[in-house]
Short mmCIF file of C-alpha atoms in Angstrom, two decimals:
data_model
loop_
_atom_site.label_atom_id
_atom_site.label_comp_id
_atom_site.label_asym_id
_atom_site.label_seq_id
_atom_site.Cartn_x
_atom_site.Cartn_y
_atom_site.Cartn_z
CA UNK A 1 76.26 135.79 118.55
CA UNK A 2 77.93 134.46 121.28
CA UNK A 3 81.71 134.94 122.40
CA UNK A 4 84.51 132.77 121.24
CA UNK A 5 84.83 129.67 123.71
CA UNK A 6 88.14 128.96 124.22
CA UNK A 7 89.87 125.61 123.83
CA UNK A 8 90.27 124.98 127.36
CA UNK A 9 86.94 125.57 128.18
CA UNK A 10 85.86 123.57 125.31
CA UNK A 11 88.09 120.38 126.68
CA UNK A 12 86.31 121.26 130.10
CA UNK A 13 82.60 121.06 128.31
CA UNK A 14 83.50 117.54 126.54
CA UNK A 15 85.09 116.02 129.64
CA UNK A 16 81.91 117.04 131.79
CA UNK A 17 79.40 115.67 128.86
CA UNK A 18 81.08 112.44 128.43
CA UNK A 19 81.24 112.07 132.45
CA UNK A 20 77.35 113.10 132.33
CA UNK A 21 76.90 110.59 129.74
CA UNK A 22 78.66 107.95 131.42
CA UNK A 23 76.59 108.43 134.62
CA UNK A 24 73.58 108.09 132.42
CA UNK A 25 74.35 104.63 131.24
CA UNK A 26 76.73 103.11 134.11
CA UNK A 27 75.48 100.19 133.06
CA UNK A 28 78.06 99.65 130.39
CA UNK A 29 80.57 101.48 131.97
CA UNK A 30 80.44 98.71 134.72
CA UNK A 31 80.96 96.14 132.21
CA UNK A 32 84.47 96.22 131.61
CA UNK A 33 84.68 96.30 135.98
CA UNK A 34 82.98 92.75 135.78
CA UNK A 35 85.01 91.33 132.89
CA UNK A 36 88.33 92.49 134.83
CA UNK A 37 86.66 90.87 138.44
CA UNK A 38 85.88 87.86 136.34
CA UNK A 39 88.85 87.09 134.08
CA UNK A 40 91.08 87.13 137.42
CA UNK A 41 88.63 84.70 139.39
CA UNK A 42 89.23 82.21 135.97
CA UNK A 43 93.25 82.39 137.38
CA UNK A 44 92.50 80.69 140.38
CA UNK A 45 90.06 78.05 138.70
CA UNK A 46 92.03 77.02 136.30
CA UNK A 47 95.44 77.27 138.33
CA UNK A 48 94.02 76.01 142.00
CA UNK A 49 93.14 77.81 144.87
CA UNK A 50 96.55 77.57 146.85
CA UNK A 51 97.19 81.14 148.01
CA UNK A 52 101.02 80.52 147.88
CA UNK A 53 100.83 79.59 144.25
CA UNK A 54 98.54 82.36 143.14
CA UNK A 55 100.40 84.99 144.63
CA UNK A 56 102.99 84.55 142.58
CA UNK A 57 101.51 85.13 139.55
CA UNK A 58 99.11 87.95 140.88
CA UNK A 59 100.76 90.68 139.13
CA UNK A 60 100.73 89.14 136.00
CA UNK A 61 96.89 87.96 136.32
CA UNK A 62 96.37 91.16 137.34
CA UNK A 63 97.65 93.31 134.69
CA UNK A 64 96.52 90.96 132.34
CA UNK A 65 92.78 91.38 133.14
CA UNK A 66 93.06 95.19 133.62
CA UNK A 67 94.99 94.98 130.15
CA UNK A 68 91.92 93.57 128.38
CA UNK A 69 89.31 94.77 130.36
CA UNK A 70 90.19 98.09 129.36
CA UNK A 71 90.35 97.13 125.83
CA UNK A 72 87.14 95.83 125.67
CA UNK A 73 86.19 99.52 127.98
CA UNK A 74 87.74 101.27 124.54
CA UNK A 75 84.56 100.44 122.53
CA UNK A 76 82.66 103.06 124.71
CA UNK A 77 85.41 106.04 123.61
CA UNK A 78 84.49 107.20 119.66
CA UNK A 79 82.17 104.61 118.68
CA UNK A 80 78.69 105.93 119.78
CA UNK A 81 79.96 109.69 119.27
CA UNK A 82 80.71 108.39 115.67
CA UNK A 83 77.32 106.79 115.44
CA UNK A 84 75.37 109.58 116.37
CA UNK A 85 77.43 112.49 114.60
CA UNK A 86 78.03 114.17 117.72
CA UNK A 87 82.16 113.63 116.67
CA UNK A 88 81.32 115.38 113.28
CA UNK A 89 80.63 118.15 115.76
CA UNK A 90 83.45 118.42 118.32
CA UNK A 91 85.60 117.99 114.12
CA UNK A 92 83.99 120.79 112.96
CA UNK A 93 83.50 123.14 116.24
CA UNK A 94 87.07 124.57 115.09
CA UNK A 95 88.18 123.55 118.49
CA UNK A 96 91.78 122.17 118.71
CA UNK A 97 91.12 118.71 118.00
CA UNK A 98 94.17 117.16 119.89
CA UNK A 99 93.18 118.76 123.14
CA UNK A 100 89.57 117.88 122.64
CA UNK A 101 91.10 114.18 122.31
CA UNK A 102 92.97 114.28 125.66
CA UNK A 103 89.34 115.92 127.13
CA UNK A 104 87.74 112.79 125.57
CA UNK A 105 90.96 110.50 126.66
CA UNK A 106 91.16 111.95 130.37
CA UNK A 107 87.10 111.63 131.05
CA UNK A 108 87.41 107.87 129.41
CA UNK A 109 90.08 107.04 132.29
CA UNK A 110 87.99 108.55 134.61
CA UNK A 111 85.14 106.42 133.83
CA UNK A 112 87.04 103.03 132.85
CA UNK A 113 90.54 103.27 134.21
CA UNK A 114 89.80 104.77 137.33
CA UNK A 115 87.16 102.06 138.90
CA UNK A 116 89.34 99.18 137.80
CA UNK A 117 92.36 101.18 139.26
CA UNK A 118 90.27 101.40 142.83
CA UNK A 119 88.50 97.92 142.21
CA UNK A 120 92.53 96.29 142.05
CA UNK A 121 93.61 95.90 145.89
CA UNK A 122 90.15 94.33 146.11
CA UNK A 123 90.99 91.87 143.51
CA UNK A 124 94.24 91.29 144.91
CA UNK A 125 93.56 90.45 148.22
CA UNK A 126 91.49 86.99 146.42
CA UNK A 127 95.12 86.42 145.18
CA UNK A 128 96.45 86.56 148.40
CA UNK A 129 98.66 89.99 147.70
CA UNK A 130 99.45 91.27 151.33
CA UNK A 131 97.85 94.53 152.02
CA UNK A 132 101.24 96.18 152.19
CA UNK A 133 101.49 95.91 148.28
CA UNK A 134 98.41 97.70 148.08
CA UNK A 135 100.45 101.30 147.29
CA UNK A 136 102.38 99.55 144.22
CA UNK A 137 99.05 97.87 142.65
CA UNK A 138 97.11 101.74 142.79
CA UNK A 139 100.30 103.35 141.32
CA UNK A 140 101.27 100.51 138.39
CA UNK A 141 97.88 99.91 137.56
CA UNK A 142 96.75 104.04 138.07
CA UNK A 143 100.09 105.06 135.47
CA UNK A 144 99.43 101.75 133.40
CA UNK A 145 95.73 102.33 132.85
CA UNK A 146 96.38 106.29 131.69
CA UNK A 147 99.07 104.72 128.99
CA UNK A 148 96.56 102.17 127.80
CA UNK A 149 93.72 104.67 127.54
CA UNK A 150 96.26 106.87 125.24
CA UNK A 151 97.86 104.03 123.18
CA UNK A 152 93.53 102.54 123.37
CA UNK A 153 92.46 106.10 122.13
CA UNK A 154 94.78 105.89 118.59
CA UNK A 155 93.99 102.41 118.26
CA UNK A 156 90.09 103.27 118.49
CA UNK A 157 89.98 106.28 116.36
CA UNK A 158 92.03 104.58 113.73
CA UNK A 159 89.13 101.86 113.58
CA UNK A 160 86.63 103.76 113.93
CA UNK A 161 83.59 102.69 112.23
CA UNK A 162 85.09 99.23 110.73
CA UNK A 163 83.40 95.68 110.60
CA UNK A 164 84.96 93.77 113.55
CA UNK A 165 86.88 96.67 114.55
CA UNK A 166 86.94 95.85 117.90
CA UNK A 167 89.11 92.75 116.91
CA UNK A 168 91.42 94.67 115.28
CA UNK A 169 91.37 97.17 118.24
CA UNK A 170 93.37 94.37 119.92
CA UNK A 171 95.87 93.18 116.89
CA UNK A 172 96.64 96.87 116.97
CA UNK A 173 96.86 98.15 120.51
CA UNK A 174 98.23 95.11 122.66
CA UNK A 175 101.71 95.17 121.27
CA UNK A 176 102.05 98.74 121.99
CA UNK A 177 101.23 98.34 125.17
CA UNK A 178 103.67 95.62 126.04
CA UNK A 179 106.57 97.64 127.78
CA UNK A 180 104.06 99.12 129.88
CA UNK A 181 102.74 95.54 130.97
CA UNK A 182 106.38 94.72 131.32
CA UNK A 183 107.37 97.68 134.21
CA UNK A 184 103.59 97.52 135.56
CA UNK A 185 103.81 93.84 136.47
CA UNK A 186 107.42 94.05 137.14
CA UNK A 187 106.47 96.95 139.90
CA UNK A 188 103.78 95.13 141.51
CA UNK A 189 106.02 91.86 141.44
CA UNK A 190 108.62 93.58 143.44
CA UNK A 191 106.08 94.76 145.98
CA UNK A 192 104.37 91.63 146.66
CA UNK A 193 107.96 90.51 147.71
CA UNK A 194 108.64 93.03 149.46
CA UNK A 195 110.79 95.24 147.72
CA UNK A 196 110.95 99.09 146.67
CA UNK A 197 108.83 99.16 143.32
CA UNK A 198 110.29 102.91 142.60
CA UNK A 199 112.47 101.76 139.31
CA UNK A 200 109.66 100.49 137.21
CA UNK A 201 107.07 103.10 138.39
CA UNK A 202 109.27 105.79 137.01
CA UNK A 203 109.33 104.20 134.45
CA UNK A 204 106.13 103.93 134.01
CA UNK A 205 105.78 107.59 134.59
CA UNK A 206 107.97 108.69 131.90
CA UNK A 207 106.03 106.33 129.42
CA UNK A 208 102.60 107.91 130.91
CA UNK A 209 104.13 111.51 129.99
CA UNK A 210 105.49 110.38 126.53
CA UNK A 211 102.21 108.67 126.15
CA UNK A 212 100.00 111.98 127.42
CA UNK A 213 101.93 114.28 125.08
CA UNK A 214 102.27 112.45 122.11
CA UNK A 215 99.20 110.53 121.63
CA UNK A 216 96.22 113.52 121.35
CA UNK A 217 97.88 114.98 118.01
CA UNK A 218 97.87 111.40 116.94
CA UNK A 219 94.48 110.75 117.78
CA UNK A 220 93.25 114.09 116.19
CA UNK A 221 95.15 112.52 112.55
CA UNK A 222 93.16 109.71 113.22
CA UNK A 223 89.77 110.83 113.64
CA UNK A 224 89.88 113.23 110.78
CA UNK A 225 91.58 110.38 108.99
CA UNK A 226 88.85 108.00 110.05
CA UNK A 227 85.32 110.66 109.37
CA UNK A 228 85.87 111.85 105.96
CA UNK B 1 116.96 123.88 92.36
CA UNK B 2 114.66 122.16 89.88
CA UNK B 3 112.47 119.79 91.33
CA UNK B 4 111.01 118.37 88.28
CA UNK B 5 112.48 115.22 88.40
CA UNK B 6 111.51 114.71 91.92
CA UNK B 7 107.87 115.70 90.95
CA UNK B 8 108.08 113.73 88.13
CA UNK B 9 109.58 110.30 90.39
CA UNK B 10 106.29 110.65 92.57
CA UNK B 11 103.88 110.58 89.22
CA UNK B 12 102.76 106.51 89.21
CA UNK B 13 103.70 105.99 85.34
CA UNK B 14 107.00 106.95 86.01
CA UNK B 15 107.72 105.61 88.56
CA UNK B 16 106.43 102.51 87.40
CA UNK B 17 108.74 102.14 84.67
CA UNK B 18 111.73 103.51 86.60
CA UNK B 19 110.85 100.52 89.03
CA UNK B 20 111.15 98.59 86.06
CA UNK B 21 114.56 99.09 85.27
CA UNK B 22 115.66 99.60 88.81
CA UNK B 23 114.82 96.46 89.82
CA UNK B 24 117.47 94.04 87.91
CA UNK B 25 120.15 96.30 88.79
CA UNK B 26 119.09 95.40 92.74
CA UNK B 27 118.14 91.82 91.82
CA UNK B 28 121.45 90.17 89.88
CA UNK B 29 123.75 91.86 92.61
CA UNK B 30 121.42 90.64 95.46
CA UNK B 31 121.56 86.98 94.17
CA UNK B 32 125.23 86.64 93.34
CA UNK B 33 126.09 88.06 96.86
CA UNK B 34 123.65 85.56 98.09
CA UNK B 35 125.69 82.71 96.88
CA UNK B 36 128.97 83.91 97.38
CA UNK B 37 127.48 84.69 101.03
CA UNK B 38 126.32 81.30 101.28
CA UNK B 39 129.23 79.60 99.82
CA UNK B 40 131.66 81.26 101.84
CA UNK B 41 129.27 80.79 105.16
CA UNK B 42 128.43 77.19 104.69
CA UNK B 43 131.29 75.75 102.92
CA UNK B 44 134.77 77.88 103.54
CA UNK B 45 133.85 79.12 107.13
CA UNK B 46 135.57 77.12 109.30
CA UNK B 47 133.25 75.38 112.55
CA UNK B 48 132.82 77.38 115.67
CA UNK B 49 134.91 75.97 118.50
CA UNK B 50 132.08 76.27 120.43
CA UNK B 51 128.95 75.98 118.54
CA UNK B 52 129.93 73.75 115.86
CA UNK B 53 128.05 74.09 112.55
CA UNK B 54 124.98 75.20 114.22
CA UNK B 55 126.50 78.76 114.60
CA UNK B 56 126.27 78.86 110.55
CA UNK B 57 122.34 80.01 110.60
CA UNK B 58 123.81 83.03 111.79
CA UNK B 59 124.33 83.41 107.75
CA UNK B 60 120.51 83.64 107.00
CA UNK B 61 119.37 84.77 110.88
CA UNK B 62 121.32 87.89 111.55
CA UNK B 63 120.45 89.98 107.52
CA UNK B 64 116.78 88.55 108.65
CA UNK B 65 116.62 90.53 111.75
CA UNK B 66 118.55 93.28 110.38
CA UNK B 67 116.00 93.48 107.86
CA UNK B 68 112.53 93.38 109.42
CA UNK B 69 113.95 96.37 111.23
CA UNK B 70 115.40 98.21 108.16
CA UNK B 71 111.95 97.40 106.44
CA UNK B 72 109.95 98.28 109.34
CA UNK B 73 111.94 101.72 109.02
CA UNK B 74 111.14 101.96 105.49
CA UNK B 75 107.93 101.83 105.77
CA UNK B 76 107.57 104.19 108.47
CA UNK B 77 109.38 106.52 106.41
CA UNK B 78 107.54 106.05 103.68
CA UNK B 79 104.41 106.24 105.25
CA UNK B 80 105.41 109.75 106.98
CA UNK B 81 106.15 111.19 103.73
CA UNK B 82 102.99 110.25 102.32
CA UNK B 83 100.55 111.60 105.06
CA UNK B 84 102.83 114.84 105.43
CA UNK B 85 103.33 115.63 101.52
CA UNK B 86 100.44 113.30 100.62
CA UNK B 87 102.05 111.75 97.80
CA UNK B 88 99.80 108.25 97.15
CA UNK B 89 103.43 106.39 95.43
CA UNK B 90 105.04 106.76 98.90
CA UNK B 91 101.88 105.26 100.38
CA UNK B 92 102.19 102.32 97.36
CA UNK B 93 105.90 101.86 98.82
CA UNK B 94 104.52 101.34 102.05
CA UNK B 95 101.93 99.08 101.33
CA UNK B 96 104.29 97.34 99.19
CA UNK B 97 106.92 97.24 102.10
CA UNK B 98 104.49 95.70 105.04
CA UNK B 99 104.41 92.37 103.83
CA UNK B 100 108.09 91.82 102.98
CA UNK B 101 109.31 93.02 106.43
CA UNK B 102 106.77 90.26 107.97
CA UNK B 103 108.36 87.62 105.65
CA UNK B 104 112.27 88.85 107.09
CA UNK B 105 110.62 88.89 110.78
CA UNK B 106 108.66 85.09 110.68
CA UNK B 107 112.17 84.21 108.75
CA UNK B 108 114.34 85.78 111.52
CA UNK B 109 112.42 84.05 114.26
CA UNK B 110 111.97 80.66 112.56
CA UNK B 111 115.97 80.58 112.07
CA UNK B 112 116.25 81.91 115.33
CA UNK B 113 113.75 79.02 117.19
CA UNK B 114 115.84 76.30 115.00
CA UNK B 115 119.65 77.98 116.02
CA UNK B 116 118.00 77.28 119.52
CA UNK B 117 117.21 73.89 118.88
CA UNK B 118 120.94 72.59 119.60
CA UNK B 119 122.42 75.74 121.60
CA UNK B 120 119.23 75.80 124.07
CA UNK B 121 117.75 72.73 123.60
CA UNK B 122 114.39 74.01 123.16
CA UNK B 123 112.72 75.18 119.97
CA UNK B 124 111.58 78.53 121.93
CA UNK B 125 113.31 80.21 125.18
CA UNK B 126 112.25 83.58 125.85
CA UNK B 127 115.25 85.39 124.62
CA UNK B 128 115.52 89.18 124.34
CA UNK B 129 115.78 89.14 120.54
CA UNK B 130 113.54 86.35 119.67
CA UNK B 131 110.94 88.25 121.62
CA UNK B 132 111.28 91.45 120.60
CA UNK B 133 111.21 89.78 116.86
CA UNK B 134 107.93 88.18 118.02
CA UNK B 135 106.63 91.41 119.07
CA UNK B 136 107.43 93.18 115.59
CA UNK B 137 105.68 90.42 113.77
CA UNK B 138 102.48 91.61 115.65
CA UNK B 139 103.30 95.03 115.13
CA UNK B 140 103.91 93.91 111.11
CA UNK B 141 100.50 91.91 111.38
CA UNK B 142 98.75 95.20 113.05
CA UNK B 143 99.27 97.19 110.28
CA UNK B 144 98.51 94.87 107.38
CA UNK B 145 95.35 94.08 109.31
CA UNK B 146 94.51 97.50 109.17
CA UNK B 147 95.02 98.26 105.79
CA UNK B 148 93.54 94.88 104.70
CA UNK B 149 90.52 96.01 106.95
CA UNK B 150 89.18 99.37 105.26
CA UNK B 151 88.03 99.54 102.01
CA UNK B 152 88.26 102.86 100.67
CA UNK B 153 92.08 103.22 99.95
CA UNK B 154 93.04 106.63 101.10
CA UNK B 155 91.78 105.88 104.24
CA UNK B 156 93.25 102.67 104.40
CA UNK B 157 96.47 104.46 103.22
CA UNK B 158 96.61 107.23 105.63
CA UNK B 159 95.18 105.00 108.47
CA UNK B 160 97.63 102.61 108.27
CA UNK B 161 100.43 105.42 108.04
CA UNK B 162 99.59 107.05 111.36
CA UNK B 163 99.79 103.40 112.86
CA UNK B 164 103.12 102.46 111.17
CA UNK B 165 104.70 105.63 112.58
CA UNK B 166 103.22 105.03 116.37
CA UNK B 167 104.70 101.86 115.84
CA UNK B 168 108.10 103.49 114.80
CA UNK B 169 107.92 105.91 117.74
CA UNK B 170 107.14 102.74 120.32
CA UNK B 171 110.06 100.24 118.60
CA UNK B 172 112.58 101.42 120.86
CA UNK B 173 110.84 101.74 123.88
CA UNK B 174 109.13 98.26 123.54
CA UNK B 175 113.20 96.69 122.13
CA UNK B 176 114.69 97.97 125.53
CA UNK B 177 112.28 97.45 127.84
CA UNK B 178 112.01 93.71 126.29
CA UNK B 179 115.93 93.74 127.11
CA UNK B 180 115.04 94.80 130.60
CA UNK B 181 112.86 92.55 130.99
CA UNK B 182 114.73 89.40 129.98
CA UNK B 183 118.04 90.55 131.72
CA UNK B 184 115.83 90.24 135.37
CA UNK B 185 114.33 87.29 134.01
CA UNK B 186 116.92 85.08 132.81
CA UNK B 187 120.46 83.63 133.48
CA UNK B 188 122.78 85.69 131.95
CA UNK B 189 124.93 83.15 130.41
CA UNK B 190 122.69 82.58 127.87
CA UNK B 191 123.26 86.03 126.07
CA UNK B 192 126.61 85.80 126.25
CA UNK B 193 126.84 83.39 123.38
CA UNK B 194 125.35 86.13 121.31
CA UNK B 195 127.77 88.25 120.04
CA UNK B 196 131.04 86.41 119.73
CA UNK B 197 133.26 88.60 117.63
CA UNK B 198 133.91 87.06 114.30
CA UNK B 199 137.11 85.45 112.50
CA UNK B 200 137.57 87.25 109.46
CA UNK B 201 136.62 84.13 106.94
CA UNK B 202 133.35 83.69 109.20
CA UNK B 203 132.63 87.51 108.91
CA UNK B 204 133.00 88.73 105.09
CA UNK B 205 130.06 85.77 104.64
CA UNK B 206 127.87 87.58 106.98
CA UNK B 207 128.86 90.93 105.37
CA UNK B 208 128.12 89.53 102.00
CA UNK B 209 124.54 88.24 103.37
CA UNK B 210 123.55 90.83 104.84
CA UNK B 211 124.13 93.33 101.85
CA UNK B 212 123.43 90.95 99.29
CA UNK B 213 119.59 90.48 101.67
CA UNK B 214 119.52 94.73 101.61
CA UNK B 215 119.40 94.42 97.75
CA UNK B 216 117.24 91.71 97.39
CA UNK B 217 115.01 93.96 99.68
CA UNK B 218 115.25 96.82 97.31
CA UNK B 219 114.44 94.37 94.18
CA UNK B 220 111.19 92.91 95.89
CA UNK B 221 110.03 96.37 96.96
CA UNK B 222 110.46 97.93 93.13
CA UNK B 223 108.83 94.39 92.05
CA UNK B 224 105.80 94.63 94.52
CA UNK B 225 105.57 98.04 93.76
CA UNK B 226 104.79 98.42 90.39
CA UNK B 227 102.42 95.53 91.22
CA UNK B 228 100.94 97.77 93.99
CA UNK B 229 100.94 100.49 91.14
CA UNK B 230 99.20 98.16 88.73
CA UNK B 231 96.40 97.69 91.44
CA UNK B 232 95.85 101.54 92.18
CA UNK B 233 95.65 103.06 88.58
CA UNK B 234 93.74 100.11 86.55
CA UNK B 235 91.61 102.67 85.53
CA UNK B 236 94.33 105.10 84.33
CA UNK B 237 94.68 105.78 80.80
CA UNK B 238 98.52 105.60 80.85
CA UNK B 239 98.57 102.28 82.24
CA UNK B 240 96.05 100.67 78.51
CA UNK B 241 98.52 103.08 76.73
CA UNK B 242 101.91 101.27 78.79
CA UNK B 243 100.03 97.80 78.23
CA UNK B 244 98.74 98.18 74.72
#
């Protein structure tokens, strides 16, 4: 019989499996990268390419996309664990389930937040953001992505398993996530004109903590609620 | 202390028939407050000076918002006492709540878009509280969606619990920072018109509305609940005793 693992080395094993199986399959890890590259190219199509123009909206286009791009990155959290019964397993390992959600939660970010986070400036510069802005986009979008892979992470373990769940994912999770979309865009608006984006950051810091505390007991209610 | 009757209020049959007789005595009050509300708002209120007769949706808008907050509570509430205690009648008060509180919140916002009309000229501006209603519509619409979307009930139940009270915990974060938001955003002459403070034969009105829409509240939720009970214990062999 082997020793006792303890929680925190438990969290460490699930964040290094679902990073493992991440790398196995980048394929559909990359997908929610393209949708967010190709929902803020449709800005410019449908708006006209006038730089001038586009900036102004940038932040908003840009939080936007990263908004539902990491929705749609929210299928790849529970759902195949739930298909294949390996969640059955971290439910039943007598593990503390809530920090084996914020294991699960952190590596998702990681995998999905983190690239689109990195992938932004890029993105930015097409919507002719000067390069001075670059520090506000990686800090609004780096806090806003955490707080949208906590509020994602209730959303997707209350639906786990349902018909057209990830439809619902949306009805459920976007209007929670509307303050941080408010203080996200709002910081990277500010920056693009020049200004100090430190108000709405903090902001958005305090809603990542609230978010980081209170959302793993949440999803662990959820799950259990969701695999009986 | 004995509990009994506590126990005994969570038990469907009786609290099915203490709905029953509840409700009228939350219904007749509602409805004559309701007119004398109405009366007195429409009819014995004199104009405002500055918003003529167009001020006087205020009567039906402000116990609308009030409520889909109150209701929103509510439900929370209930739906926190039936996960923690897991008692399935405060679950049936929650279920029975959601759809009400969306009625008060599409009410509250279509009073609100036609108050605009005239004051703003525009069926919709992007107004703090017209927003923030819009956003607790969705929130309403998440968690009837949710409930309506899983079939085995006491998942549906408990599901749609853990949602309403993340929604409870995010209402005031996502009210201010709405606020915020439309304070940077817009002129700030428009929200001045928002709270005047009221004449006293332009406020008992509102005071009568907005109790007499608390008790209507109450009557619809003991209505829709022992309709909610009906639809959980068809099986039950109290309910062909109650109906025989």
């Amino acid at each position: 019989m082997t020793a006792p693992t303890g929680a925190l080395a438990a969290a460490v094993l699930a964040f290094r499996r679902d990073l493992l199986l991440a790398m196995r399959h980048w394929g559909q890890v990359a997908q929610p990268l393209v949708f967010f590259v190709m929902v803020t190219t449709l800005f410019p199509l449908a708006l006209g390419p006038e730089l001038g123009q586009l900036r102004e909206i940038a932040a908003g286009t840009l939080w936007v996309a990263a908004l539902l791009a990491s929705l749609l990155g929210l299928e790849l959290l529970f759902r195949t664990d739930h298909a294949d019964g390996s969640l059955e397993q971290l439910l039943l390992s007598g593990q503390p389930l809530a920090v084996l959600a914020l294991a699960k939660g952190l590596a998702h970010w990681t995998v999905c937040g983190l690239p689109l986070v990195l992938l932004a400036p890029l993105v930015a510069v097409s919507l002719g953001v000067p390069i001075e802005a670059n520090g506000a986009i990686l800090l609004s979008l780096g806090l806003g992505t955490g707080i949208l892979s906590a509020l994602g992470a209730i959303g997707s373990a209350l639906t786990l398993g349902l018909r057209r769940g990830s439809l619902l994912l949306g009805l459920l999770v976007l209007p929670l996530a509307m303050p941080a979309l408010i203080f996200g865009a709002r910081a990277i608006d500010l920056a693009i004109h020049g200004d100090s984006a430190c108000g709405p950051l903090l902001l958005l810091s305090a809603m990542l903590v609230l978010c980081v505390t209170l959302a793993p007991p949440a999803v662990a209610a959820a799950l259990r609620i969701s695999s009986e | 202390m004995n509990w009994i009757w506590f126990h005994k209020l969570a038990s469907p049959p009786h609290a099915y028939g203490i709905a029953g007789r509840l409700a009228p005595w939350f219904g007749w009050p509602a409805g004559m407050l309701i007119l004398a509300g109405l009366y007195g708002g429409l009819v014995l209120a004199p104009a405002d000076y500055q918003q003529g007769d167009a001020f006087r949706i205020v009567y039906v808008h402000a116990p609308s918002a009030w409520l889909s907050m109150l209701v929103y509570a509510t439900m929370a509430v209930a739906a926190a006492v039936g996960l923690v205690w897991r008692i399935k009648l405060a679950h049936a008060v929650a279920a029975a709540a959601a759809p009400i509180g969306a009625t008060f919140t599409a009410l509250a916002l279509a009073t609100g878009a036609i108050w605009g009309k005239p004051m703003w000229g525009t069926w919709w501006v992007w107004d703090a509280r017209l927003t923030s209603e819009l956003i607790l519509l969705f929130l309403y619409a998440g968690v009837i969606a949710l409930r309506a979307s899983i079939d085995d009930r006491d998942r549906a139940d408990r599901a749609s619990a853990v949602l309403a009270i993340v929604g409870v915990v995010n209402l005031p974060i996502i009210h201010y920072s709405v606020y915020w938001w439309n304070t940077l955003h817009q002129p700030a002459t428009l929200t001045k018109l928002g709270k005047p403070s009221m004449a006293g034969d332009m406020l008992w009105p509102l005071l009568a509305m907005l109790l007499g829409f608390t008790l209507y509240f109450g009557a619809v939720l003991l209505v829709r609940l022992r309709a909610e009970i009906l639809r959980r214990e068809r099986d039950a062999a109290w309910l062909r005793a109650e109906l025989a």
